[in-house]
PDB file of C-alpha atoms and ligand atoms in Angstrom:
ATOM      1  CA  MET A  65    -136.514 108.061   2.767  1.00 71.00           C
ATOM      2  CA  THR A  66    -135.584 107.664   6.798  1.00 85.00           C
ATOM      3  CA  TYR A  67    -133.280 105.051   7.603  1.00 90.00           C
ATOM      4  CA  THR A  68    -133.979 102.688  10.524  1.00 94.00           C
ATOM      5  CA  LEU A  69    -131.401 100.217  12.958  1.00 97.00           C
ATOM      6  CA  PRO A  70    -131.901  96.732  11.538  1.00 96.00           C
ATOM      7  CA  ALA A  71    -132.709  94.176  13.903  1.00 97.00           C
ATOM      8  CA  LEU A  72    -130.406  91.644  15.274  1.00 98.00           C
ATOM      9  CA  ASN A  73    -131.194  88.150  14.375  1.00 95.00           C
ATOM     10  CA  TYR A  74    -130.025  87.075  17.510  1.00 97.00           C
ATOM     11  CA  SER A  75    -129.884  88.355  21.604  1.00 98.00           C
ATOM     12  CA  TYR A  76    -126.911  90.583  22.655  1.00 98.00           C
ATOM     13  CA  ASP A  77    -126.267  87.779  24.870  1.00 98.00           C
ATOM     14  CA  ALA A  78    -126.389  85.223  22.155  1.00 98.00           C
ATOM     15  CA  LEU A  79    -122.323  85.569  21.253  1.00 97.00           C
ATOM     16  CA  GLU A  80    -121.355  85.029  24.901  1.00 97.00           C
ATOM     17  CA  PRO A  81    -118.561  84.205  25.983  1.00 96.00           C
ATOM     18  CA  TYR A  82    -117.031  85.185  22.488  1.00 97.00           C
ATOM     19  CA  ILE A  83    -118.323  88.632  22.460  1.00 97.00           C
ATOM     20  CA  ASP A  84    -120.281  89.943  25.595  1.00 97.00           C
ATOM     21  CA  ALA A  85    -123.536  90.922  25.548  1.00 98.00           C
ATOM     22  CA  LYS A  86    -122.774  94.985  26.683  1.00 98.00           C
ATOM     23  CA  THR A  87    -120.407  95.124  23.933  1.00 98.00           C
ATOM     24  CA  MET A  88    -123.016  93.790  21.477  1.00 98.00           C
ATOM     25  CA  GLU A  89    -125.701  96.340  22.803  1.00 98.00           C
ATOM     26  CA  ILE A  90    -124.321  99.446  22.608  1.00 98.00           C
ATOM     27  CA  HIS A  91    -122.099  98.583  19.283  1.00 98.00           C
ATOM     28  CA  HIS A  92    -125.810  97.838  17.891  1.00 98.00           C
ATOM     29  CA  THR A  93    -127.689 100.891  19.571  1.00 98.00           C
ATOM     30  CA  LYS A  94    -125.118 103.471  19.923  1.00 98.00           C
ATOM     31  CA  HIS A  95    -122.516 103.333  17.347  1.00 97.00           C
ATOM     32  CA  HIS A  96    -124.344 101.702  14.798  1.00 98.00           C
ATOM     33  CA  GLN A  97    -127.845 103.728  15.426  1.00 98.00           C
ATOM     34  CA  THR A  98    -125.390 106.900  15.512  1.00 97.00           C
ATOM     35  CA  TYR A  99    -124.237 106.449  11.796  1.00 95.00           C
ATOM     36  CA  ILE A 100    -127.998 105.838  10.562  1.00 96.00           C
ATOM     37  CA  ASP A 101    -128.513 109.422  12.213  1.00 96.00           C
ATOM     38  CA  LYS A 102    -126.052 111.420  10.910  1.00 94.00           C
ATOM     39  CA  LEU A 103    -127.211 109.748   7.561  1.00 91.00           C
ATOM     40  CA  ASN A 104    -130.683 111.013   8.104  1.00 91.00           C
ATOM     41  CA  THR A 105    -129.526 114.331   9.109  1.00 90.00           C
ATOM     42  CA  ALA A 106    -127.413 114.478   5.718  1.00 86.00           C
ATOM     43  CA  ILE A 107    -130.104 113.711   3.673  1.00 82.00           C
ATOM     44  CA  ALA A 108    -132.884 115.556   5.153  1.00 81.00           C
ATOM     45  CA  ASN A 109    -134.567 118.120   3.256  1.00 68.00           C
ATOM     46  CA  THR A 110    -132.737 117.057   0.360  1.00 70.00           C
ATOM     47  CA  GLU A 111    -134.067 115.644  -3.563  1.00 63.00           C
ATOM     48  CA  ARG A 112    -131.836 112.494  -2.093  1.00 57.00           C
ATOM     49  CA  ALA A 113    -133.905 111.970   0.998  1.00 56.00           C
ATOM     50  CA  ASP A 114    -136.602 109.600  -0.826  1.00 59.00           C
ATOM     51  CA  LYS A 115    -133.803 107.276  -1.975  1.00 63.00           C
ATOM     52  CA  SER A 116    -132.956 103.867  -1.693  1.00 65.00           C
ATOM     53  CA  LEU A 117    -129.966 102.939  -0.019  1.00 60.00           C
ATOM     54  CA  VAL A 118    -128.214 101.924  -3.035  1.00 65.00           C
ATOM     55  CA  GLU A 119    -129.571 104.762  -5.292  1.00 69.00           C
ATOM     56  CA  LEU A 120    -128.484 107.420  -2.493  1.00 66.00           C
ATOM     57  CA  LEU A 121    -124.803 105.526  -3.106  1.00 66.00           C
ATOM     58  CA  GLN A 122    -124.941 105.564  -6.812  1.00 66.00           C
ATOM     59  CA  SER A 123    -125.964 109.067  -7.074  1.00 67.00           C
ATOM     60  CA  ILE A 124    -123.187 110.231  -4.490  1.00 71.00           C
ATOM     61  CA  ASP A 125    -121.348 111.717  -7.117  1.00 73.00           C
ATOM     62  CA  ILE A 126    -123.752 114.560  -7.869  1.00 71.00           C
ATOM     63  CA  LEU A 127    -124.657 114.962  -4.525  1.00 74.00           C
ATOM     64  CA  PRO A 128    -123.947 118.533  -2.939  1.00 77.00           C
ATOM     65  CA  SER A 129    -120.467 118.542  -1.691  1.00 78.00           C
ATOM     66  CA  ASP A 130    -121.388 120.324   1.872  1.00 76.00           C
ATOM     67  CA  ILE A 131    -123.048 116.452   2.572  1.00 81.00           C
ATOM     68  CA  LYS A 132    -121.100 114.167   0.512  1.00 82.00           C
ATOM     69  CA  ALA A 133    -118.613 113.422   2.785  1.00 84.00           C
ATOM     70  CA  ALA A 134    -121.118 112.445   5.607  1.00 85.00           C
ATOM     71  CA  VAL A 135    -123.273 110.782   3.523  1.00 83.00           C
ATOM     72  CA  LYS A 136    -120.698 108.741   2.089  1.00 83.00           C
ATOM     73  CA  ASN A 137    -118.621 107.907   5.564  1.00 88.00           C
ATOM     74  CA  HIS A 138    -122.604 107.255   7.594  1.00 90.00           C
ATOM     75  CA  TRP A 139    -123.938 105.182   4.398  1.00 86.00           C
ATOM     76  CA  TRP A 140    -120.940 102.621   4.568  1.00 87.00           C
ATOM     77  CA  GLY A 141    -121.272 102.601   8.284  1.00 92.00           C
ATOM     78  CA  HIS A 142    -124.433 101.533   7.903  1.00 93.00           C
ATOM     79  CA  ARG A 143    -123.678  99.230   5.585  1.00 90.00           C
ATOM     80  CA  ASN A 144    -120.641  97.538   6.785  1.00 93.00           C
ATOM     81  CA  HIS A 145    -122.569  97.589  10.587  1.00 96.00           C
ATOM     82  CA  SER A 146    -125.337  95.529   8.944  1.00 95.00           C
ATOM     83  CA  PHE A 147    -123.262  93.094   7.006  1.00 95.00           C
ATOM     84  CA  PHE A 148    -121.119  92.221  10.439  1.00 97.00           C
ATOM     85  CA  TRP A 149    -124.204  91.449  12.167  1.00 98.00           C
ATOM     86  CA  LYS A 150    -124.796  88.842   9.740  1.00 97.00           C
ATOM     87  CA  VAL A 151    -121.649  87.379   9.964  1.00 97.00           C
ATOM     88  CA  LEU A 152    -122.098  86.628  13.296  1.00 98.00           C
ATOM     89  CA  VAL A 153    -123.728  83.734  14.621  1.00 97.00           C
ATOM     90  CA  PRO A 154    -124.521  81.841  17.999  1.00 96.00           C
ATOM     91  CA  THR A 155    -121.442  79.335  18.335  1.00 81.00           C
ATOM     92  CA  GLY A 156    -121.906  76.375  16.119  1.00 81.00           C
ATOM     93  CA  SER A 157    -121.558  77.015  12.569  1.00 91.00           C
ATOM     94  CA  GLN A 158    -118.967  75.767  10.269  1.00 95.00           C
ATOM     95  CA  PRO A 159    -118.158  76.249   6.517  1.00 96.00           C
ATOM     96  CA  SER A 160    -119.135  74.071   3.904  1.00 96.00           C
ATOM     97  CA  ALA A 161    -117.363  71.580   1.956  1.00 97.00           C
ATOM     98  CA  ALA A 162    -117.228  73.886  -0.632  1.00 96.00           C
ATOM     99  CA  LEU A 163    -116.641  77.093   1.025  1.00 97.00           C
ATOM    100  CA  GLU A 164    -113.591  75.471   2.704  1.00 97.00           C
ATOM    101  CA  LYS A 165    -112.314  74.194  -0.406  1.00 97.00           C
ATOM    102  CA  ALA A 166    -112.723  77.913  -1.842  1.00 96.00           C
ATOM    103  CA  ILE A 167    -110.881  79.169   1.107  1.00 97.00           C
ATOM    104  CA  VAL A 168    -108.307  76.627   0.590  1.00 97.00           C
ATOM    105  CA  ALA A 169    -107.774  77.189  -2.836  1.00 97.00           C
ATOM    106  CA  SER A 170    -106.588  80.621  -1.733  1.00 96.00           C
ATOM    107  CA  PHE A 171    -104.675  80.081   1.156  1.00 97.00           C
ATOM    108  CA  GLY A 172    -103.480  76.438   1.100  1.00 97.00           C
ATOM    109  CA  SER A 173    -105.132  75.427   4.695  1.00 98.00           C
ATOM    110  CA  MET A 174    -108.097  76.974   6.862  1.00 97.00           C
ATOM    111  CA  THR A 175    -105.368  77.290   9.534  1.00 97.00           C
ATOM    112  CA  THR A 176    -103.241  79.414   7.292  1.00 98.00           C
ATOM    113  CA  PHE A 177    -106.073  81.692   6.301  1.00 98.00           C
ATOM    114  CA  LYS A 178    -106.935  82.255   9.898  1.00 97.00           C
ATOM    115  CA  GLU A 179    -103.147  83.460  10.750  1.00 97.00           C
ATOM    116  CA  ARG A 180    -102.989  85.537   7.761  1.00 97.00           C
ATOM    117  CA  PHE A 181    -106.111  86.869   9.179  1.00 96.00           C
ATOM    118  CA  MET A 182    -105.017  87.570  12.577  1.00 96.00           C
ATOM    119  CA  VAL A 183    -101.896  89.343  11.443  1.00 95.00           C
ATOM    120  CA  SER A 184    -103.736  91.556   8.599  1.00 94.00           C
ATOM    121  CA  ALA A 185    -105.653  92.207  11.392  1.00 93.00           C
ATOM    122  CA  LEU A 186    -103.118  93.369  13.722  1.00 93.00           C
ATOM    123  CA  SER A 187    -100.979  94.513  11.468  1.00 86.00           C
ATOM    124  CA  VAL A 188    -103.019  98.381  10.175  1.00 74.00           C
ATOM    125  CA  PHE A 189    -102.105 101.038  12.416  1.00 72.00           C
ATOM    126  CA  GLY A 190    -105.735 102.480  12.801  1.00 72.00           C
ATOM    127  CA  SER A 191    -107.161 100.123  10.521  1.00 68.00           C
ATOM    128  CA  TRP A 192    -110.848  99.626  10.911  1.00 88.00           C
ATOM    129  CA  TRP A 193    -111.939  96.474   8.723  1.00 91.00           C
ATOM    130  CA  THR A 194    -110.000  93.708   7.961  1.00 92.00           C
ATOM    131  CA  ARG A 195    -111.989  91.201   5.584  1.00 93.00           C
ATOM    132  CA  LEU A 196    -111.761  88.387   3.483  1.00 96.00           C
ATOM    133  CA  VAL A 197    -112.436  90.016   0.020  1.00 94.00           C
ATOM    134  CA  LYS A 198    -113.280  88.335  -3.586  1.00 92.00           C
ATOM    135  CA  ASP A 199    -110.962  89.776  -6.631  1.00 87.00           C
ATOM    136  CA  ARG A 200    -111.762  88.324  -9.551  1.00 85.00           C
ATOM    137  CA  ASP A 201    -111.462  84.524  -8.911  1.00 85.00           C
ATOM    138  CA  GLU A 202    -109.405  84.465  -5.684  1.00 91.00           C
ATOM    139  CA  LEU A 203    -109.664  85.074  -2.391  1.00 96.00           C
ATOM    140  CA  ILE A 204    -107.640  87.793  -0.155  1.00 94.00           C
ATOM    141  CA  ILE A 205    -107.498  89.637   3.050  1.00 95.00           C
ATOM    142  CA  LYS A 206    -107.486  92.922   2.804  1.00 91.00           C
ATOM    143  CA  ASN A 207    -107.690  95.962   5.268  1.00 90.00           C
ATOM    144  CA  THR A 208    -109.493  99.108   4.830  1.00 85.00           C
ATOM    145  CA  SER A 209    -109.678 102.647   6.790  1.00 80.00           C
ATOM    146  CA  ASN A 210    -112.314 104.488   8.064  1.00 79.00           C
ATOM    147  CA  GLN A 211    -116.034 102.846   6.655  1.00 78.00           C
ATOM    148  CA  ASP A 212    -114.331 102.183   3.179  1.00 80.00           C
ATOM    149  CA  ASN A 213    -115.744  99.139   1.504  1.00 79.00           C
ATOM    150  CA  PRO A 214    -113.716  96.781  -1.328  1.00 77.00           C
ATOM    151  CA  LEU A 215    -116.911  97.421  -3.269  1.00 75.00           C
ATOM    152  CA  MET A 216    -115.534 101.069  -3.902  1.00 72.00           C
ATOM    153  CA  LEU A 217    -112.644  99.278  -5.826  1.00 72.00           C
ATOM    154  CA  GLY A 218    -115.071  96.735  -7.391  1.00 73.00           C
ATOM    155  CA  GLU A 219    -114.112  93.835  -5.396  1.00 79.00           C
ATOM    156  CA  LYS A 220    -116.698  91.946  -2.581  1.00 86.00           C
ATOM    157  CA  ALA A 221    -116.126  91.534   0.739  1.00 91.00           C
ATOM    158  CA  ILE A 222    -117.489  88.420   2.039  1.00 94.00           C
ATOM    159  CA  LEU A 223    -116.245  88.442   5.633  1.00 96.00           C
ATOM    160  CA  GLY A 224    -115.748  91.417   7.517  1.00 94.00           C
ATOM    161  CA  ILE A 225    -114.701  92.035  10.633  1.00 95.00           C
ATOM    162  CA  ASP A 226    -114.535  95.284  12.820  1.00 95.00           C
ATOM    163  CA  LEU A 227    -111.785  96.233  14.783  1.00 93.00           C
ATOM    164  CA  ARG A 228    -112.262  99.387  15.904  1.00 92.00           C
ATOM    165  CA  GLU A 229    -111.321  99.406  20.103  1.00 92.00           C
ATOM    166  CA  HIS A 230    -115.498 100.077  20.900  1.00 95.00           C
ATOM    167  CA  ALA A 231    -115.963  96.131  19.138  1.00 96.00           C
ATOM    168  CA  TYR A 232    -113.785  94.422  22.040  1.00 95.00           C
ATOM    169  CA  TYR A 233    -112.414  96.955  24.532  1.00 94.00           C
ATOM    170  CA  LEU A 234    -115.061  96.078  27.505  1.00 94.00           C
ATOM    171  CA  LYS A 235    -114.028  92.277  27.079  1.00 94.00           C
ATOM    172  CA  SER A 236    -110.738  92.238  25.605  1.00 93.00           C
ATOM    173  CA  GLN A 237    -109.116  96.135  26.500  1.00 93.00           C
ATOM    174  CA  ASN A 238    -106.063  96.251  24.187  1.00 90.00           C
ATOM    175  CA  ARG A 239    -105.821  92.574  23.481  1.00 93.00           C
ATOM    176  CA  ARG A 240    -107.069  92.714  19.710  1.00 93.00           C
ATOM    177  CA  SER A 241    -105.843  89.450  18.832  1.00 95.00           C
ATOM    178  CA  GLU A 242    -108.223  87.641  21.912  1.00 97.00           C
ATOM    179  CA  TYR A 243    -111.354  89.412  20.040  1.00 97.00           C
ATOM    180  CA  VAL A 244    -109.869  88.125  16.891  1.00 96.00           C
ATOM    181  CA  GLU A 245    -109.174  84.318  18.029  1.00 96.00           C
ATOM    182  CA  ASN A 246    -112.510  84.344  19.944  1.00 96.00           C
ATOM    183  CA  ILE A 247    -114.601  85.441  16.842  1.00 96.00           C
ATOM    184  CA  TRP A 248    -114.008  82.286  14.904  1.00 96.00           C
ATOM    185  CA  ASN A 249    -116.564  80.743  17.294  1.00 96.00           C
ATOM    186  CA  VAL A 250    -119.081  82.768  16.306  1.00 97.00           C
ATOM    187  CA  ILE A 251    -118.741  83.233  12.828  1.00 97.00           C
ATOM    188  CA  ASN A 252    -121.985  82.579  10.336  1.00 97.00           C
ATOM    189  CA  TRP A 253    -120.142  80.606   7.572  1.00 97.00           C
ATOM    190  CA  ALA A 254    -123.528  80.077   5.979  1.00 97.00           C
ATOM    191  CA  GLN A 255    -123.518  83.412   5.512  1.00 97.00           C
ATOM    192  CA  VAL A 256    -120.378  84.122   4.397  1.00 97.00           C
ATOM    193  CA  GLU A 257    -120.795  81.180   1.727  1.00 97.00           C
ATOM    194  CA  GLU A 258    -124.040  83.546   0.344  1.00 96.00           C
ATOM    195  CA  ASN A 259    -121.797  86.675   0.299  1.00 95.00           C
ATOM    196  CA  LEU A 260    -119.339  84.414  -1.756  1.00 95.00           C
ATOM    197  CA  ASN A 261    -121.898  83.410  -3.793  1.00 94.00           C
ATOM    198  CA  SER A 262    -124.053  86.641  -4.220  1.00 89.00           C
ATOM    199  CA  LYS A 263    -123.681  88.725  -7.549  1.00 77.00           C
ATOM    200  CA  ARG A 264    -122.145  91.400  -5.471  1.00 62.00           C
TER     201      ARG A 264
HETATM  202 MN1  MN3 B 277    -118.255  99.709  14.654  1.00 78.13          MN
END
């Protein structure tokens, strides 16, 4: 099969003023599209080309070594971005009482959770994603590099924020903290809760 760019559930300008329309358009149509194009190129003319995304991942260890790294990076690049678009929503979403309770149980308060998320987002040089992750019965904050995903370690991401400069540079330039502070206004908490309660 050939992978295609998933449509967003909102327009490029829907997250203004917190994330600008130009950034959303370039991030979606250029950066995300490039992962898909490179994934399609990597699997073209292999017997894996007809596999679904999940089947492809499950069989990654038996892929020919010359395409394994490309499939891994671009498959996760595609999946991580698809996940990211869904945890964003035009302003107004609030965490439910149940979700807030789960976050407070692990962090003490929503304020502490956001403070620790910010520290994590700012602390690791070259970090590409900061995530809220379910690890057994606990929620933790975790940074990963490249397009690595906590699922590789058996953990489940329930909220992930893209920290590469292309996610915020047009609006915030070097001010990553401004981007992270702004993003709380457009988090889709209903989706985060769905992720928390999903099987994987
Ligand atoms: Mn990105």
